């Protein structure tokens, strides 16, 4: 029995190996000349949100860049200087129901980032990044904040990293 499917598996394996080289991901790569990054403390310029939100964003940013790049954190003459400001932390109703209540609530986090690239000023930017998560109307913000905020922050950091390192 196994001898009948073995040739088919071998052909499938050869095809997969052959075609795996046809697609290459072109994207996240930093210039090898970049050695250091400074991530300034994130400022909170909006009402609402947990008191430690800016600290949480700052620590997650540092951790992400340390884990996913060879850049070293520095505070003196960095190749990349990243500054951020939390400009929005908003709760809004979504999906109205027949009795004029929201079926869902949406938590949106907006962060303005400014990147200064000392080695290539063409890569500088000042841009807002945002992400949202919906949650059921029968849950309060206090009940879901601890699970939603990490998702929002992680997605914004991923989008930011793709902007910095992506060749889109």
PDB file of C-alpha atoms in Angstrom:
ATOM      1  CA  UNK A   1       0.000   0.000   0.000  1.00  0.00           C
ATOM      2  CA  UNK A   2       2.710   2.499   0.974  1.00  0.00           C
ATOM      3  CA  UNK A   3       4.610   1.657  -2.195  1.00  0.00           C
ATOM      4  CA  UNK A   4       1.715   2.970  -4.270  1.00  0.00           C
ATOM      5  CA  UNK A   5       1.690   6.447  -2.712  1.00  0.00           C
ATOM      6  CA  UNK A   6       5.440   6.789  -2.233  1.00  0.00           C
ATOM      7  CA  UNK A   7       6.121   7.863  -5.870  1.00  0.00           C
ATOM      8  CA  UNK A   8       3.313  10.436  -5.631  1.00  0.00           C
ATOM      9  CA  UNK A   9       4.768  11.835  -2.423  1.00  0.00           C
ATOM     10  CA  UNK A  10       8.217  12.015  -4.014  1.00  0.00           C
ATOM     11  CA  UNK A  11       6.824  13.949  -6.998  1.00  0.00           C
ATOM     12  CA  UNK A  12       4.917  16.293  -4.687  1.00  0.00           C
ATOM     13  CA  UNK A  13       8.058  16.898  -2.630  1.00  0.00           C
ATOM     14  CA  UNK A  14      10.083  17.661  -5.776  1.00  0.00           C
ATOM     15  CA  UNK A  15       7.440  20.100  -7.026  1.00  0.00           C
ATOM     16  CA  UNK A  16       7.274  21.882  -3.684  1.00  0.00           C
ATOM     17  CA  UNK A  17      11.051  22.150  -3.575  1.00  0.00           C
ATOM     18  CA  UNK A  18      11.204  23.414  -7.152  1.00  0.00           C
ATOM     19  CA  UNK A  19       8.522  26.075  -6.724  1.00  0.00           C
ATOM     20  CA  UNK A  20       9.574  27.232  -3.270  1.00  0.00           C
ATOM     21  CA  UNK A  21      12.310  29.300  -4.893  1.00  0.00           C
ATOM     22  CA  UNK A  22       9.881  31.092  -7.201  1.00  0.00           C
ATOM     23  CA  UNK A  23       8.493  33.363  -4.516  1.00  0.00           C
ATOM     24  CA  UNK A  24      10.595  35.560  -2.334  1.00  0.00           C
ATOM     25  CA  UNK A  25       9.374  37.938   0.346  1.00  0.00           C
ATOM     26  CA  UNK A  26      10.639  41.395  -0.340  1.00  0.00           C
ATOM     27  CA  UNK A  27      10.051  43.566   2.616  1.00  0.00           C
ATOM     28  CA  UNK A  28      11.417  44.095   6.057  1.00  0.00           C
ATOM     29  CA  UNK A  29      15.104  44.789   5.842  1.00  0.00           C
ATOM     30  CA  UNK A  30      17.076  47.633   7.329  1.00  0.00           C
ATOM     31  CA  UNK A  31      20.117  49.119   5.703  1.00  0.00           C
ATOM     32  CA  UNK A  32      23.257  47.371   7.005  1.00  0.00           C
ATOM     33  CA  UNK A  33      24.781  50.804   7.677  1.00  0.00           C
ATOM     34  CA  UNK A  34      22.211  51.406  10.420  1.00  0.00           C
ATOM     35  CA  UNK A  35      23.688  50.383  13.752  1.00  0.00           C
ATOM     36  CA  UNK A  36      21.843  52.304  16.484  1.00  0.00           C
ATOM     37  CA  UNK A  37      18.367  53.510  17.375  1.00  0.00           C
ATOM     38  CA  UNK A  38      17.061  55.825  20.044  1.00  0.00           C
ATOM     39  CA  UNK A  39      13.457  55.331  21.096  1.00  0.00           C
ATOM     40  CA  UNK A  40      12.421  58.428  23.000  1.00  0.00           C
ATOM     41  CA  UNK A  41       9.822  58.182  25.736  1.00  0.00           C
ATOM     42  CA  UNK A  42       6.342  58.081  24.227  1.00  0.00           C
ATOM     43  CA  UNK A  43       4.247  61.061  25.291  1.00  0.00           C
ATOM     44  CA  UNK A  44       0.569  60.869  26.202  1.00  0.00           C
ATOM     45  CA  UNK A  45      -1.394  63.778  24.740  1.00  0.00           C
ATOM     46  CA  UNK A  46      -4.917  62.448  24.940  1.00  0.00           C
ATOM     47  CA  UNK A  47      -7.490  61.956  27.628  1.00  0.00           C
ATOM     48  CA  UNK A  48      -8.432  58.460  28.630  1.00  0.00           C
ATOM     49  CA  UNK A  49      -6.498  55.279  28.556  1.00  0.00           C
ATOM     50  CA  UNK A  50      -4.564  53.576  31.304  1.00  0.00           C
ATOM     51  CA  UNK A  51      -1.986  55.676  33.143  1.00  0.00           C
ATOM     52  CA  UNK A  52       0.822  53.339  32.072  1.00  0.00           C
ATOM     53  CA  UNK A  53      -0.116  53.222  28.359  1.00  0.00           C
ATOM     54  CA  UNK A  54       2.790  55.364  27.154  1.00  0.00           C
ATOM     55  CA  UNK A  55       5.258  53.336  29.226  1.00  0.00           C
ATOM     56  CA  UNK A  56       3.793  50.093  27.867  1.00  0.00           C
ATOM     57  CA  UNK A  57       4.084  51.300  24.254  1.00  0.00           C
ATOM     58  CA  UNK A  58       7.654  52.471  24.882  1.00  0.00           C
ATOM     59  CA  UNK A  59       8.766  49.158  26.389  1.00  0.00           C
ATOM     60  CA  UNK A  60       7.071  47.093  23.671  1.00  0.00           C
ATOM     61  CA  UNK A  61       8.767  49.224  20.992  1.00  0.00           C
ATOM     62  CA  UNK A  62      12.200  48.724  22.522  1.00  0.00           C
ATOM     63  CA  UNK A  63      11.610  45.009  22.949  1.00  0.00           C
ATOM     64  CA  UNK A  64      10.419  44.625  19.351  1.00  0.00           C
ATOM     65  CA  UNK A  65      13.436  46.374  17.858  1.00  0.00           C
ATOM     66  CA  UNK A  66      15.873  44.513  20.091  1.00  0.00           C
ATOM     67  CA  UNK A  67      14.288  41.162  19.260  1.00  0.00           C
ATOM     68  CA  UNK A  68      13.824  41.689  15.511  1.00  0.00           C
ATOM     69  CA  UNK A  69      16.779  43.809  14.429  1.00  0.00           C
ATOM     70  CA  UNK A  70      20.485  44.080  15.068  1.00  0.00           C
ATOM     71  CA  UNK A  71      20.098  47.735  16.063  1.00  0.00           C
ATOM     72  CA  UNK A  72      21.508  48.716  19.440  1.00  0.00           C
ATOM     73  CA  UNK A  73      19.594  51.078  21.696  1.00  0.00           C
ATOM     74  CA  UNK A  74      21.478  54.284  22.406  1.00  0.00           C
ATOM     75  CA  UNK A  75      20.875  57.798  23.650  1.00  0.00           C
ATOM     76  CA  UNK A  76      23.797  59.483  21.884  1.00  0.00           C
ATOM     77  CA  UNK A  77      24.030  60.219  18.145  1.00  0.00           C
ATOM     78  CA  UNK A  78      21.672  57.442  16.968  1.00  0.00           C
ATOM     79  CA  UNK A  79      21.374  56.469  13.332  1.00  0.00           C
ATOM     80  CA  UNK A  80      17.588  56.344  13.832  1.00  0.00           C
ATOM     81  CA  UNK A  81      15.665  58.554  16.239  1.00  0.00           C
ATOM     82  CA  UNK A  82      12.083  57.472  16.910  1.00  0.00           C
ATOM     83  CA  UNK A  83       9.701  59.748  18.766  1.00  0.00           C
ATOM     84  CA  UNK A  84       6.045  59.087  19.458  1.00  0.00           C
ATOM     85  CA  UNK A  85       2.957  60.687  20.898  1.00  0.00           C
ATOM     86  CA  UNK A  86      -0.297  58.957  21.782  1.00  0.00           C
ATOM     87  CA  UNK A  87      -2.855  61.261  20.171  1.00  0.00           C
ATOM     88  CA  UNK A  88      -6.008  59.193  20.460  1.00  0.00           C
ATOM     89  CA  UNK A  89      -7.615  56.648  22.747  1.00  0.00           C
ATOM     90  CA  UNK A  90     -11.255  56.512  21.752  1.00  0.00           C
ATOM     91  CA  UNK A  91     -14.252  54.353  22.475  1.00  0.00           C
ATOM     92  CA  UNK A  92     -17.060  54.527  19.910  1.00  0.00           C
ATOM     93  CA  UNK A  93     -20.296  52.607  19.339  1.00  0.00           C
ATOM     94  CA  UNK A  94     -20.531  50.404  16.250  1.00  0.00           C
ATOM     95  CA  UNK A  95     -23.177  48.210  14.623  1.00  0.00           C
ATOM     96  CA  UNK A  96     -26.390  49.776  15.890  1.00  0.00           C
ATOM     97  CA  UNK A  97     -29.195  47.401  16.729  1.00  0.00           C
ATOM     98  CA  UNK A  98     -32.951  47.778  16.290  1.00  0.00           C
ATOM     99  CA  UNK A  99     -33.377  49.199  19.802  1.00  0.00           C
ATOM    100  CA  UNK A 100     -30.857  52.027  19.166  1.00  0.00           C
ATOM    101  CA  UNK A 101     -28.081  50.414  21.182  1.00  0.00           C
ATOM    102  CA  UNK A 102     -24.654  49.577  19.907  1.00  0.00           C
ATOM    103  CA  UNK A 103     -24.138  45.921  19.090  1.00  0.00           C
ATOM    104  CA  UNK A 104     -20.402  46.450  19.315  1.00  0.00           C
ATOM    105  CA  UNK A 105     -18.050  48.982  20.806  1.00  0.00           C
ATOM    106  CA  UNK A 106     -14.764  49.941  19.171  1.00  0.00           C
ATOM    107  CA  UNK A 107     -11.559  50.866  20.964  1.00  0.00           C
ATOM    108  CA  UNK A 108      -9.170  52.842  18.738  1.00  0.00           C
ATOM    109  CA  UNK A 109      -5.578  53.727  19.577  1.00  0.00           C
ATOM    110  CA  UNK A 110      -3.772  56.397  17.519  1.00  0.00           C
ATOM    111  CA  UNK A 111      -0.055  57.145  17.831  1.00  0.00           C
ATOM    112  CA  UNK A 112       1.879  59.801  15.911  1.00  0.00           C
ATOM    113  CA  UNK A 113       5.458  58.698  15.167  1.00  0.00           C
ATOM    114  CA  UNK A 114       8.328  60.768  13.852  1.00  0.00           C
ATOM    115  CA  UNK A 115      11.417  59.007  12.517  1.00  0.00           C
ATOM    116  CA  UNK A 116      14.681  60.777  11.819  1.00  0.00           C
ATOM    117  CA  UNK A 117      17.205  58.763   9.829  1.00  0.00           C
ATOM    118  CA  UNK A 118      20.637  60.355  10.208  1.00  0.00           C
ATOM    119  CA  UNK A 119      22.077  58.363   7.303  1.00  0.00           C
ATOM    120  CA  UNK A 120      19.270  58.884   4.776  1.00  0.00           C
ATOM    121  CA  UNK A 121      16.986  61.879   5.252  1.00  0.00           C
ATOM    122  CA  UNK A 122      14.722  60.619   2.463  1.00  0.00           C
ATOM    123  CA  UNK A 123      13.544  57.929   4.907  1.00  0.00           C
ATOM    124  CA  UNK A 124      12.373  60.461   7.513  1.00  0.00           C
ATOM    125  CA  UNK A 125       8.635  60.586   8.211  1.00  0.00           C
ATOM    126  CA  UNK A 126       6.045  61.987  10.568  1.00  0.00           C
ATOM    127  CA  UNK A 127       2.937  59.804  10.396  1.00  0.00           C
ATOM    128  CA  UNK A 128      -0.009  58.680  12.479  1.00  0.00           C
ATOM    129  CA  UNK A 129      -0.573  54.964  12.984  1.00  0.00           C
ATOM    130  CA  UNK A 130      -3.826  53.606  14.341  1.00  0.00           C
ATOM    131  CA  UNK A 131      -5.578  50.353  14.954  1.00  0.00           C
ATOM    132  CA  UNK A 132      -8.875  49.342  16.497  1.00  0.00           C
ATOM    133  CA  UNK A 133     -10.556  46.336  18.033  1.00  0.00           C
ATOM    134  CA  UNK A 134     -14.278  45.761  18.416  1.00  0.00           C
ATOM    135  CA  UNK A 135     -15.824  44.118  21.442  1.00  0.00           C
ATOM    136  CA  UNK A 136     -19.379  43.129  22.418  1.00  0.00           C
ATOM    137  CA  UNK A 137     -21.683  45.749  23.862  1.00  0.00           C
ATOM    138  CA  UNK A 138     -22.362  43.595  26.923  1.00  0.00           C
ATOM    139  CA  UNK A 139     -18.719  43.971  28.046  1.00  0.00           C
ATOM    140  CA  UNK A 140     -17.289  47.087  29.616  1.00  0.00           C
ATOM    141  CA  UNK A 141     -14.044  48.749  28.592  1.00  0.00           C
ATOM    142  CA  UNK A 142     -12.546  47.814  31.972  1.00  0.00           C
ATOM    143  CA  UNK A 143     -13.291  44.150  31.249  1.00  0.00           C
ATOM    144  CA  UNK A 144     -11.565  44.090  27.857  1.00  0.00           C
ATOM    145  CA  UNK A 145      -8.814  46.719  28.099  1.00  0.00           C
ATOM    146  CA  UNK A 146      -6.166  44.314  29.378  1.00  0.00           C
ATOM    147  CA  UNK A 147      -6.637  42.027  26.362  1.00  0.00           C
ATOM    148  CA  UNK A 148      -7.305  44.656  23.683  1.00  0.00           C
ATOM    149  CA  UNK A 149      -4.494  47.117  24.387  1.00  0.00           C
ATOM    150  CA  UNK A 150      -1.660  44.616  23.739  1.00  0.00           C
ATOM    151  CA  UNK A 151      -3.286  43.698  20.396  1.00  0.00           C
ATOM    152  CA  UNK A 152      -3.622  47.362  19.406  1.00  0.00           C
ATOM    153  CA  UNK A 153      -0.063  48.217  20.423  1.00  0.00           C
ATOM    154  CA  UNK A 154       1.438  45.142  18.752  1.00  0.00           C
ATOM    155  CA  UNK A 155      -0.318  45.888  15.440  1.00  0.00           C
ATOM    156  CA  UNK A 156       0.741  49.535  15.500  1.00  0.00           C
ATOM    157  CA  UNK A 157       4.339  48.519  16.212  1.00  0.00           C
ATOM    158  CA  UNK A 158       4.230  46.021  13.336  1.00  0.00           C
ATOM    159  CA  UNK A 159       2.855  48.694  10.981  1.00  0.00           C
ATOM    160  CA  UNK A 160       5.518  51.135  12.181  1.00  0.00           C
ATOM    161  CA  UNK A 161       8.294  48.594  11.692  1.00  0.00           C
ATOM    162  CA  UNK A 162       7.038  47.810   8.189  1.00  0.00           C
ATOM    163  CA  UNK A 163       7.110  51.535   7.395  1.00  0.00           C
ATOM    164  CA  UNK A 164      10.683  51.852   8.685  1.00  0.00           C
ATOM    165  CA  UNK A 165      12.123  48.630   7.296  1.00  0.00           C
ATOM    166  CA  UNK A 166       9.765  47.791   4.471  1.00  0.00           C
ATOM    167  CA  UNK A 167      10.649  48.217   0.846  1.00  0.00           C
ATOM    168  CA  UNK A 168       7.063  48.695  -0.311  1.00  0.00           C
TER     169      UNK A 168
END
